[in-house]
Short mmCIF file of C-alpha atoms (C1' of nucleotides) in Angstrom, two decimals:
data_model
loop_
_atom_site.label_atom_id
_atom_site.label_comp_id
_atom_site.label_asym_id
_atom_site.label_seq_id
_atom_site.Cartn_x
_atom_site.Cartn_y
_atom_site.Cartn_z
CA MET Z 269 3.18 -13.47 -28.12
CA LYS Z 270 1.29 -10.29 -27.25
CA LYS Z 271 0.82 -7.99 -29.88
CA LYS Z 272 0.84 -4.17 -30.37
CA ALA Z 273 -1.80 -2.36 -29.45
CA VAL Z 274 -3.79 -1.99 -31.93
CA PRO Z 275 -7.45 -1.38 -30.86
CA ASP Z 276 -8.81 -4.74 -32.09
CA ALA Z 277 -6.03 -7.47 -31.29
CA GLY Z 278 -5.09 -9.24 -27.91
CA PRO Z 279 -7.62 -9.14 -24.86
CA PRO Z 280 -10.33 -5.67 -25.22
CA THR Z 281 -9.19 -2.89 -23.42
CA ARG Z 282 -11.20 -3.16 -20.38
CA GLU Z 283 -9.33 -6.08 -19.45
CA ARG Z 284 -5.75 -4.98 -20.22
CA ILE Z 285 -6.60 -2.18 -17.66
CA LEU Z 286 -7.77 -4.58 -15.60
CA SER Z 287 -4.78 -6.31 -15.93
CA ALA Z 288 -2.39 -3.60 -15.37
CA ALA Z 289 -3.93 -2.57 -12.42
CA GLU Z 290 -3.48 -5.73 -10.43
CA HIS Z 291 -0.27 -5.80 -11.26
CA LEU Z 292 0.75 -2.42 -10.11
CA PHE Z 293 -1.64 -2.34 -7.34
CA ALA Z 294 0.17 -5.39 -5.92
CA THR Z 295 3.90 -4.18 -6.52
CA HIS Z 296 2.86 -0.48 -4.84
CA GLY Z 297 -0.31 -0.85 -3.20
CA TYR Z 298 -3.44 1.83 -4.07
CA ASP Z 299 -2.47 4.90 -3.58
CA ALA Z 300 0.92 4.84 -4.76
CA THR Z 301 -0.39 3.28 -8.38
CA SER Z 302 -1.43 6.51 -10.20
CA LEU Z 303 -4.68 5.81 -13.03
CA ARG Z 304 -1.38 7.69 -15.28
CA ASP Z 305 0.38 4.15 -14.38
CA ILE Z 306 -2.38 1.64 -15.29
CA ALA Z 307 -3.44 3.46 -18.42
CA ILE Z 308 0.57 3.62 -19.19
CA LYS Z 309 0.93 -0.37 -18.86
CA ALA Z 310 -2.24 -0.92 -20.60
CA GLU Z 311 -1.61 1.00 -23.31
CA THR Z 312 -4.41 3.09 -23.38
CA ARG Z 313 -5.44 6.94 -22.23
CA ILE Z 314 -6.81 7.85 -18.38
CA GLY Z 315 -10.15 8.84 -20.63
CA LEU Z 316 -10.74 5.31 -21.10
CA VAL Z 317 -10.31 3.88 -17.60
CA SER Z 318 -12.55 6.81 -16.20
CA TYR Z 319 -15.04 5.33 -19.27
CA HIS Z 320 -14.61 2.12 -18.09
CA PHE Z 321 -14.87 2.19 -14.22
CA GLN Z 322 -16.17 5.51 -13.46
CA ASN Z 323 -13.20 6.10 -10.93
CA LYS Z 324 -10.49 4.36 -9.14
CA GLU Z 325 -12.29 3.23 -6.18
CA LEU Z 326 -14.66 1.31 -8.08
CA LEU Z 327 -11.38 0.26 -10.63
CA TYR Z 328 -10.11 -1.42 -7.05
CA GLU Z 329 -13.87 -2.59 -5.70
CA THR Z 330 -14.07 -4.65 -9.23
CA LEU Z 331 -10.66 -5.64 -8.84
CA ILE Z 332 -10.84 -7.30 -5.60
CA GLU Z 333 -14.29 -8.81 -6.78
CA ARG Z 334 -14.10 -10.24 -9.65
CA ARG Z 335 -12.17 -13.35 -8.50
CA SER Z 336 -13.08 -13.35 -5.23
CA ALA Z 337 -16.10 -15.58 -6.82
CA GLU Z 338 -13.64 -18.16 -8.26
CA ILE Z 339 -12.17 -18.60 -4.42
CA GLY Z 340 -15.35 -19.08 -2.57
CA ARG Z 341 -16.40 -21.62 -5.58
CA ARG Z 342 -13.45 -23.96 -5.19
CA ARG Z 343 -13.72 -23.52 -1.26
CA LEU Z 344 -17.16 -24.81 -1.45
CA GLY Z 345 -16.29 -27.76 -3.48
CA LEU Z 346 -13.68 -29.27 -1.72
CA LEU Z 347 -16.05 -28.63 1.38
CA THR Z 348 -18.77 -30.64 -0.13
CA ARG Z 349 -16.43 -33.43 -1.71
CA GLU Z 350 -15.46 -33.78 2.00
CA ARG Z 351 -18.23 -33.74 3.44
CA LYS Z 352 -19.39 -36.47 1.11
CA SER Z 353 -16.64 -38.93 2.52
CA PHE Z 354 -17.64 -38.15 5.87
CA LEU Z 355 -20.80 -37.77 6.63
CA PRO Z 356 -22.88 -38.35 8.95
CA ALA Z 357 -19.78 -37.54 10.90
CA ALA Z 358 -18.26 -34.25 11.01
CA ILE Z 359 -15.54 -33.30 8.81
CA PRO Z 360 -11.68 -33.57 10.71
CA ALA Z 361 -10.69 -29.96 10.81
CA GLU Z 362 -7.75 -30.67 8.67
CA ARG Z 363 -9.82 -31.02 5.95
CA ILE Z 364 -11.94 -27.93 6.80
CA ILE Z 365 -8.73 -26.18 7.10
CA HIS Z 366 -7.48 -27.80 3.62
CA ALA Z 367 -10.89 -26.98 2.25
CA TYR Z 368 -10.33 -23.20 3.02
CA THR Z 369 -7.00 -22.06 2.80
CA TRP Z 370 -5.64 -24.51 -0.51
CA PRO Z 371 -7.53 -22.82 -3.25
CA PHE Z 372 -6.33 -19.60 -2.13
CA LEU Z 373 -2.64 -20.47 -1.55
CA GLU Z 374 -2.56 -22.98 -4.77
CA LEU Z 375 -4.42 -19.98 -7.02
CA SER Z 376 -1.40 -17.63 -5.55
CA HIS Z 377 1.47 -20.20 -5.78
CA SER Z 378 0.42 -21.93 -9.53
CA ALA Z 379 -2.36 -20.37 -11.32
CA GLY Z 380 -0.20 -17.86 -13.03
CA ALA Z 381 1.34 -13.79 -12.61
CA GLU Z 382 -2.24 -12.40 -12.60
CA TRP Z 383 -3.52 -15.04 -9.63
CA LYS Z 384 -0.36 -14.08 -7.44
CA SER Z 385 -1.11 -10.49 -7.85
CA TYR Z 386 -4.75 -11.21 -6.86
CA THR Z 387 -3.57 -12.84 -3.50
CA LYS Z 388 -1.33 -10.51 -2.92
CA ILE Z 389 -3.40 -7.33 -3.08
CA ILE Z 390 -6.41 -9.98 -0.33
CA SER Z 391 -3.27 -9.91 1.96
CA SER Z 392 -2.11 -6.44 1.88
CA VAL Z 393 -5.43 -5.28 2.18
CA ALA Z 394 -6.47 -7.36 5.14
CA ASN Z 395 -4.90 -5.81 7.65
CA SER Z 396 -5.63 -2.32 6.68
CA GLN Z 397 -8.64 -0.05 8.46
CA ARG Z 398 -10.06 1.28 4.88
CA TRP Z 399 -11.18 -1.79 2.63
CA THR Z 400 -12.02 -4.25 5.61
CA GLY Z 401 -15.55 -3.92 4.23
CA LEU Z 402 -15.08 -4.62 0.97
CA LEU Z 403 -13.26 -8.08 2.11
CA SER Z 404 -16.30 -8.42 4.19
CA THR Z 405 -18.52 -8.19 1.47
CA TYR Z 406 -17.27 -10.62 -1.11
CA TYR Z 407 -15.69 -13.25 1.61
CA ASP Z 408 -17.94 -13.48 4.79
CA PRO Z 409 -21.08 -15.35 3.31
CA VAL Z 410 -18.75 -18.46 2.02
CA ALA Z 411 -16.77 -18.44 5.46
CA THR Z 412 -19.94 -17.85 7.61
CA VAL Z 413 -20.52 -21.58 5.47
CA PHE Z 414 -17.09 -22.97 7.19
CA LEU Z 415 -17.78 -21.52 10.40
CA ASN Z 416 -21.25 -23.79 10.52
CA GLU Z 417 -18.81 -27.20 9.47
CA LEU Z 418 -16.49 -26.21 12.21
CA ARG Z 419 -19.47 -26.14 14.69
CA ARG Z 420 -20.20 -29.89 13.51
CA THR Z 421 -16.38 -30.37 14.24
CA PHE Z 422 -16.34 -28.80 17.61
CA PRO Z 423 -19.73 -29.14 19.02
CA THR Z 424 -18.87 -28.23 22.56
CA CYS Z 425 -16.19 -25.02 21.86
CA SER Z 426 -17.85 -21.77 22.04
CA GLU Z 427 -18.34 -19.54 19.23
CA ALA Z 428 -16.14 -16.81 20.40
CA LYS Z 429 -13.24 -19.34 20.19
CA LEU Z 430 -14.53 -21.02 17.10
CA VAL Z 431 -14.46 -17.56 15.45
CA ALA Z 432 -11.17 -16.80 16.81
CA GLY Z 433 -9.37 -19.74 15.36
CA PHE Z 434 -10.88 -18.89 12.19
CA THR Z 435 -9.76 -15.59 12.21
CA PHE Z 436 -6.03 -16.99 12.99
CA MET Z 437 -6.33 -19.46 10.62
CA VAL Z 438 -7.24 -16.64 8.09
CA SER Z 439 -4.36 -14.27 9.35
CA VAL Z 440 -1.38 -17.42 8.35
CA MET Z 441 -3.07 -18.45 5.49
CA LEU Z 442 -2.82 -14.45 3.92
CA GLY Z 443 0.69 -14.34 5.74
CA ILE Z 444 1.90 -17.01 3.17
CA ALA Z 445 0.60 -15.49 0.45
CA ALA Z 446 1.84 -12.35 0.91
CA GLU Z 447 5.37 -13.85 0.27
CA THR Z 448 7.19 -10.74 2.29
CA GLY Z 449 10.72 -12.94 2.17
CA ARG Z 450 10.63 -12.74 5.85
CA ALA Z 451 10.97 -16.18 6.78
CA ASP Z 452 13.86 -16.45 3.74
CA GLN Z 453 15.99 -14.29 5.94
CA LEU Z 454 15.41 -15.21 9.70
CA SER Z 455 16.03 -19.37 8.15
CA ASN Z 456 19.11 -18.46 6.01
CA GLY Z 457 17.54 -20.15 3.50
CA ALA Z 458 15.94 -23.08 4.65
CA ILE Z 459 12.75 -22.31 3.73
CA ARG Z 460 11.71 -20.01 0.57
CA SER Z 461 8.68 -18.08 1.13
CA THR Z 462 8.03 -18.51 -2.88
CA ASP Z 463 7.57 -22.45 -2.08
CA ILE Z 464 3.86 -21.92 -0.98
CA GLY Z 465 3.12 -25.98 -1.12
CA ARG Z 466 6.15 -26.78 1.13
CA ILE Z 467 4.73 -23.53 3.76
CA PHE Z 468 0.88 -24.69 3.36
CA ASP Z 469 2.05 -28.71 4.17
CA MET Z 470 3.70 -26.96 7.39
CA MET Z 471 0.28 -24.98 8.07
CA LEU Z 472 -2.19 -27.99 7.69
CA PRO Z 473 -0.40 -29.61 11.02
CA PHE Z 474 0.36 -26.35 12.92
CA LEU Z 475 -3.20 -25.06 12.59
CA SER Z 476 -5.53 -28.33 12.69
CA ALA Z 477 -3.65 -28.64 16.32
CA GLY Z 478 -4.15 -25.33 17.24
CA PHE Z 479 -8.36 -25.49 16.49
CA GLU Z 480 -8.43 -29.40 18.06
CA ARG Z 481 -6.68 -27.85 21.36
CA LEU Z 482 -9.37 -24.97 21.45
CA GLY Z 483 -12.22 -26.80 21.19
CA ASP Z 484 -10.21 -29.47 23.94
CA ALA Z 485 -10.73 -27.73 26.74
CA ASP Z 486 -13.47 -25.35 27.18
CA ASP Z 487 -12.69 -25.22 31.10
CA GLY Z 488 -9.80 -24.23 32.18
CA MET Z 489 -8.05 -21.74 29.49
CA ALA Z 490 -4.68 -23.70 29.45
CA VAL Z 491 -1.24 -22.96 32.06
CA GLY Z 492 -0.19 -19.41 33.17
CA GLY Z 493 -2.71 -17.18 30.91
CA ARG Z 494 -1.39 -13.35 30.58
CA GLY Z 495 1.40 -12.78 32.43
CA LEU Z 496 2.09 -8.71 33.81
CA ALA Z 497 5.39 -6.42 31.90
CA PRO Z 498 8.20 -5.69 33.64
CA SER Z 499 7.42 -3.07 35.97
CA SER Z 500 11.64 -2.20 36.13
CA GLU Z 501 12.74 0.45 34.03
CA MET E 153 -4.49 18.79 30.16
CA LYS E 154 -3.17 19.96 26.85
CA LYS E 155 -2.40 22.73 26.46
CA LYS E 156 -2.65 24.90 22.89
CA ALA E 157 0.20 24.71 20.76
CA VAL E 158 1.77 28.23 22.15
CA PRO E 159 5.15 27.18 20.82
CA ASP E 160 6.65 26.74 24.37
CA ALA E 161 3.76 25.20 26.10
CA GLY E 162 3.45 21.46 25.92
CA PRO E 163 5.77 18.96 23.97
CA PRO E 164 7.97 19.97 21.34
CA THR E 165 6.89 20.52 18.02
CA ARG E 166 8.81 17.70 16.53
CA GLU E 167 7.22 14.88 19.25
CA ARG E 168 4.49 16.79 18.39
CA ILE E 169 5.02 15.77 15.03
CA LEU E 170 5.59 12.26 15.39
CA SER E 171 2.22 12.07 17.75
CA ALA E 172 0.05 13.42 14.45
CA ALA E 173 1.54 11.26 12.21
CA GLU E 174 1.30 8.60 13.97
CA HIS E 175 -2.50 8.73 14.05
CA LEU E 176 -2.94 9.19 10.62
CA PHE E 177 -0.52 6.97 8.90
CA ALA E 178 -2.22 4.09 11.44
CA THR E 179 -5.62 5.53 10.09
CA HIS E 180 -5.16 6.19 6.79
CA GLY E 181 -1.93 4.34 5.34
CA TYR E 182 1.49 5.82 4.46
CA ASP E 183 0.70 6.96 0.95
CA ALA E 184 -2.59 8.33 1.64
CA THR E 185 -1.44 11.03 4.30
CA SER E 186 0.02 14.68 3.42
CA LEU E 187 2.80 16.10 5.35
CA ARG E 188 -0.11 18.54 5.37
CA ASP E 189 -2.39 16.90 7.21
CA ILE E 190 0.12 16.01 9.37
CA ALA E 191 1.33 19.00 10.10
CA ILE E 192 -2.15 20.78 10.56
CA LYS E 193 -2.65 18.14 13.44
CA ALA E 194 0.29 19.19 15.09
CA GLU E 195 -0.09 22.69 14.96
CA THR E 196 2.65 23.59 13.10
CA ARG E 197 3.61 24.19 9.37
CA ILE E 198 5.15 21.71 6.88
CA GLY E 199 8.56 23.59 6.28
CA LEU E 200 8.79 22.13 10.32
CA VAL E 201 8.14 18.59 9.02
CA SER E 202 10.75 19.09 6.64
CA TYR E 203 12.73 20.46 8.81
CA HIS E 204 12.71 17.93 11.86
CA PHE E 205 12.98 15.05 9.39
CA GLN E 206 14.38 15.41 5.78
CA ASN E 207 11.47 14.29 4.14
CA LYS E 208 8.14 11.77 4.25
CA GLU E 209 9.83 9.17 3.66
CA LEU E 210 12.49 9.36 6.47
CA LEU E 211 9.50 10.55 9.01
CA TYR E 212 8.35 7.31 8.48
CA GLU E 213 11.42 5.29 9.18
CA THR E 214 12.02 7.20 12.59
CA LEU E 215 8.60 6.15 13.29
CA ILE E 216 8.80 2.95 13.22
CA GLU E 217 12.43 2.42 14.61
CA ARG E 218 11.51 4.57 17.48
CA ARG E 219 9.01 2.02 19.69
CA SER E 220 10.63 -0.60 18.26
CA ALA E 221 13.42 -1.35 21.34
CA GLU E 222 10.89 -0.69 23.45
CA ILE E 223 8.84 -3.49 22.07
CA GLY E 224 12.16 -5.44 22.21
CA ARG E 225 13.33 -5.02 25.06
CA ARG E 226 9.55 -6.17 26.76
CA ARG E 227 10.30 -9.46 25.03
CA LEU E 228 13.90 -10.34 25.87
CA GLY E 229 13.07 -9.70 29.62
CA LEU E 230 10.39 -11.81 29.59
CA LEU E 231 12.09 -14.18 27.97
CA THR E 232 15.33 -14.35 30.81
CA ARG E 233 12.95 -14.14 33.16
CA GLU E 234 11.63 -17.37 31.92
CA ARG E 235 15.14 -19.03 30.65
CA LYS E 236 16.10 -17.97 34.86
CA SER E 237 12.60 -20.18 36.43
CA PHE E 238 13.00 -23.45 33.52
CA LEU E 239 16.92 -23.96 33.65
CA PRO E 240 18.73 -25.62 32.69
CA ALA E 241 15.62 -27.84 31.33
CA ALA E 242 14.16 -25.88 27.80
CA ILE E 243 11.29 -23.00 28.10
CA PRO E 244 8.09 -24.54 27.60
CA ALA E 245 6.72 -23.38 23.86
CA GLU E 246 3.73 -21.26 25.18
CA ARG E 247 6.18 -19.40 27.42
CA ILE E 248 8.32 -18.88 24.74
CA ILE E 249 5.29 -17.57 22.66
CA HIS E 250 3.86 -15.55 25.87
CA ALA E 251 7.47 -13.55 25.91
CA TYR E 252 7.42 -12.88 21.94
CA THR E 253 3.63 -12.18 21.27
CA TRP E 254 2.28 -10.37 24.82
CA PRO E 255 4.44 -7.36 25.18
CA PHE E 256 3.51 -6.61 21.28
CA LEU E 257 -0.54 -7.55 22.26
CA GLU E 258 -0.18 -5.65 25.83
CA LEU E 259 0.69 -2.18 24.26
CA SER E 260 -1.53 -2.37 21.62
CA HIS E 261 -4.56 -3.15 24.26
CA SER E 262 -3.66 -0.43 27.56
CA ALA E 263 -0.73 1.56 26.64
CA GLY E 264 -2.60 4.29 25.00
CA ALA E 265 -3.76 5.95 21.87
CA GLU E 266 -0.10 6.36 20.32
CA TRP E 267 0.77 2.81 21.07
CA LYS E 268 -2.36 1.44 19.13
CA SER E 269 -1.75 3.92 16.58
CA TYR E 270 2.06 2.04 16.47
CA THR E 271 1.09 -1.83 16.42
CA LYS E 272 -1.68 -1.06 13.57
CA ILE E 273 1.02 0.90 11.69
CA ILE E 274 3.46 -2.52 12.23
CA SER E 275 0.58 -4.84 11.26
CA SER E 276 -0.46 -3.24 7.89
CA VAL E 277 2.55 -2.63 6.89
CA ALA E 278 3.93 -6.58 7.61
CA ASN E 279 2.42 -8.05 4.45
CA SER E 280 2.88 -5.39 2.41
CA GLN E 281 6.23 -5.27 -0.49
CA ARG E 282 7.59 -2.45 0.61
CA TRP E 283 8.59 -1.66 4.04
CA THR E 284 9.14 -5.28 4.64
CA GLY E 285 12.72 -4.20 5.02
CA LEU E 286 12.23 -1.97 7.77
CA LEU E 287 10.78 -4.00 9.39
CA SER E 288 13.75 -6.66 9.57
CA THR E 289 16.16 -4.42 10.33
CA TYR E 290 14.50 -3.38 13.79
CA TYR E 291 12.62 -6.61 14.83
CA ASP E 292 15.17 -9.80 13.14
CA PRO E 293 17.15 -9.03 15.70
CA VAL E 294 15.46 -10.22 18.95
CA ALA E 295 13.44 -12.42 16.12
CA THR E 296 16.98 -14.52 16.29
CA VAL E 297 16.93 -14.75 20.19
CA PHE E 298 13.58 -16.39 20.37
CA LEU E 299 14.08 -18.81 17.47
CA ASN E 300 17.45 -19.92 19.00
CA GLU E 301 15.39 -20.46 22.29
CA LEU E 302 12.71 -23.02 19.78
CA ARG E 303 15.83 -24.38 18.76
CA ARG E 304 16.56 -25.75 22.33
CA THR E 305 12.65 -26.61 23.14
CA PHE E 306 12.37 -28.63 19.93
CA PRO E 307 16.02 -29.64 19.03
CA THR E 308 15.12 -32.16 17.21
CA CYS E 309 12.61 -30.34 14.81
CA SER E 310 13.94 -29.23 11.41
CA GLU E 311 14.70 -25.38 10.82
CA ALA E 312 12.34 -24.82 8.15
CA LYS E 313 9.71 -26.09 10.82
CA LEU E 314 10.69 -23.43 13.26
CA VAL E 315 10.80 -21.04 11.13
CA ALA E 316 7.77 -21.15 9.18
CA GLY E 317 6.19 -21.81 13.39
CA PHE E 318 7.89 -18.51 13.81
CA THR E 319 6.16 -16.43 11.26
CA PHE E 320 2.68 -18.56 11.85
CA MET E 321 2.63 -16.96 15.14
CA VAL E 322 3.54 -13.39 13.94
CA SER E 323 0.43 -13.20 11.69
CA VAL E 324 -1.41 -14.42 13.74
CA MET E 325 -0.31 -11.71 16.97
CA LEU E 326 -0.40 -8.90 13.82
CA GLY E 327 -3.80 -9.99 12.85
CA ILE E 328 -4.96 -9.57 16.01
CA ALA E 329 -3.64 -6.18 16.87
CA ALA E 330 -4.65 -5.06 13.41
CA GLU E 331 -8.47 -4.98 14.99
CA THR E 332 -10.31 -4.77 11.55
CA GLY E 333 -13.44 -6.17 13.29
CA ARG E 334 -13.90 -9.07 10.75
CA ALA E 335 -14.73 -11.23 13.49
CA ASP E 336 -16.80 -8.98 15.79
CA GLN E 337 -18.98 -9.37 12.29
CA LEU E 338 -18.55 -13.06 11.43
CA SER E 339 -19.37 -14.19 15.41
CA ASN E 340 -22.52 -11.85 15.98
CA GLY E 341 -20.57 -10.11 18.81
CA ALA E 342 -19.60 -13.34 20.23
CA ILE E 343 -15.67 -11.13 20.17
CA ARG E 344 -14.77 -7.85 19.98
CA SER E 345 -11.91 -7.30 18.20
CA THR E 346 -11.06 -4.75 20.79
CA ASP E 347 -10.92 -7.36 23.81
CA ILE E 348 -7.04 -8.53 22.36
CA GLY E 349 -6.63 -9.73 26.35
CA ARG E 350 -9.36 -12.64 25.95
CA ILE E 351 -8.28 -12.38 21.96
CA PHE E 352 -4.57 -13.39 23.20
CA ASP E 353 -6.25 -16.19 25.87
CA MET E 354 -7.13 -18.30 23.27
CA MET E 355 -4.27 -17.37 21.06
CA LEU E 356 -2.04 -19.10 22.95
CA PRO E 357 -3.18 -22.64 23.81
CA PHE E 358 -3.76 -22.29 19.56
CA LEU E 359 0.35 -21.39 18.66
CA SER E 360 1.05 -23.73 21.40
CA ALA E 361 -0.49 -26.52 20.26
CA GLY E 362 0.95 -25.77 16.66
CA PHE E 363 4.49 -25.46 17.86
CA GLU E 364 4.37 -28.31 19.61
CA ARG E 365 2.58 -31.16 16.53
CA LEU E 366 5.37 -29.70 14.11
CA GLY E 367 7.96 -30.58 16.56
CA ASP E 368 6.65 -33.63 17.39
CA ALA E 369 5.91 -35.96 13.87
CA ASP E 370 9.41 -35.57 12.45
CA ASP E 371 8.82 -38.13 9.83
CA GLY E 372 5.71 -38.28 8.36
CA MET E 373 3.60 -35.06 7.57
CA ALA E 374 0.35 -35.32 8.82
CA VAL E 375 -2.40 -37.12 6.72
CA GLY E 376 -3.13 -35.85 3.75
CA GLY E 377 -1.35 -33.39 2.38
CA ARG E 378 -2.37 -30.84 -0.30
CA GLY E 379 -5.30 -31.84 -2.99
CA LEU E 380 -6.26 -30.73 -6.36
CA ALA E 381 -8.41 -28.34 -6.74
CA PRO E 382 -12.04 -29.07 -8.40
CA SER E 383 -11.06 -29.55 -12.13
CA SER E 384 -14.16 -28.89 -12.57
CA GLU E 385 -16.07 -26.11 -14.20
"C1'" DG D 187 13.29 26.71 15.37
"C1'" DT D 188 9.55 29.21 13.57
"C1'" DC D 189 7.54 31.20 9.46
"C1'" DT D 190 5.20 32.68 5.03
"C1'" DA D 191 5.56 32.29 0.29
"C1'" DT D 192 6.45 29.76 -3.51
"C1'" DA D 193 8.72 26.27 -7.08
"C1'" DT D 194 7.52 22.07 -9.57
"C1'" DG D 195 5.17 18.47 -10.49
"C1'" DG D 196 1.62 15.19 -10.63
"C1'" DA D 197 -2.71 13.32 -9.03
"C1'" DG D 198 -8.09 12.05 -10.48
"C1'" DA D 199 -11.00 13.39 -12.85
"C1'" DT D 200 -13.80 15.18 -17.53
"C1'" DA D 201 -15.55 17.73 -21.72
"C1'" DG D 202 -16.09 17.03 -26.63
"C1'" DA D 203 -14.27 15.90 -31.19
"C1'" DC D 204 -13.91 11.66 -33.91
"C1'" DG I 102 -15.19 2.95 -27.76
"C1'" DT I 103 -11.03 5.61 -27.96
"C1'" DC I 104 -8.29 9.89 -28.24
"C1'" DT I 105 -7.27 15.13 -26.91
"C1'" DA I 106 -7.27 18.33 -24.22
"C1'" DT I 107 -7.31 20.93 -19.71
"C1'" DC I 108 -9.61 21.78 -15.49
"C1'" DT I 109 -8.64 21.98 -10.59
"C1'" DC I 110 -6.16 20.53 -6.79
"C1'" DC I 111 -3.10 18.60 -3.80
"C1'" DA I 112 1.18 16.60 -3.01
"C1'" DT I 113 6.22 17.09 -1.59
"C1'" DA I 114 9.85 20.12 -1.54
"C1'" DT I 115 12.51 24.13 -0.35
"C1'" DA I 116 14.29 29.41 0.10
"C1'" DG I 117 15.15 32.40 2.77
"C1'" DA I 118 12.83 36.28 5.89
"C1'" DC I 119 12.45 36.18 11.30
#
DNA sequence: GTCTATATGGAGATAGAC
DNA sequence: GTCTATCTCCATATAGAC
């Protein structure tokens, strides 16, 4: 049970602020969340937010940073395990995709409300213009390791295709974690977007097949290619 | 050439406001864009914005709505063409994916700055909690038509898989239109995220293969499935 | 339809006592 | 580390003359 905000009971102020901010940012977005709201939810004062984090932007950056290491650690942990079981052969695409996407989606799904909020923040930040620099800073190092692994699995595949496939994978993963409920509506309830485990099970073969086809035909670019938009009207 | 904002030269005020708003919302997001900024960029006054659109939220909704019909029209146009060339057979997955994604990406890529802004707004709105209702309103009717077509192409595929695949496709498409530049950095320049045509050419076989594998094995769920995250610290 | 002027509130940030 | 008080600025929205 959470005690009242008696100064020396429960988590320290700094932690309470981070938790409150995480939840509010995930729900309303960066700009629509005020330091006032955060202070109130954290049962403290605005001054304390400034004291601990200087300003709103640094608070946000702190938030994004603080869980990124755990995600990276789990990703690399799974990748290392796969490397060991397949060496000296290359790791199958599906296992690489699994190692990259599962930690993120598992934490989103079953590690509590705070991780859920965190992954929603990352999802909504990803397609924005404003914070992509932050994502690169904290997520690109591990992404680079995974790209190297994909390169071993698809040695004849062009760099462009490899990286494109990787970003497709990331988009799908983030779309799942966003849990917008769009699929629920489109499927009349055959899918619930909160059922991340089940969606993951469909995502995995979907992305694996995509990568494998990219890695295949390094000559012809499949049938058709781009068409023209209807010129009428 | 754009004339000065002499009241009766150039586009009318209402249009200037929409253009200015579109550009600013795409660049800075909804909350970080003020009606002041919009009025200044449109070379008019705040009062005029209120006069034409009541309030900020309705302005945003108007913006999202106004280009959705054109996108839907092009999507259905391409789909109809495909239907005619394949009937009575089902349309191959790749052609359905093409018909859904290409209008959006083509408009993003080569229909001028305003369409580029519009598609970026849609991309950033998609993974947020706040505006998904709007997207459903304006985009679900056409999405439903495409789902019916996919159902014909993969008649033994479960509804859940079909809709999941559809949302994966949408996520990838929106990630491309967002043009965050993440791929540019990860590939050391082998891809430029602004080169949407080229990325589309890689996306198409990637998504087609994904759909086809989903449609395939309606029994076993591919190798492996979910694993456990490392429990060690 | 357009403009000026203003009402009203909330934002982020800081100073300084304790 | 915590709290109160306050500064300064900017937000959205509206009233009313022209």
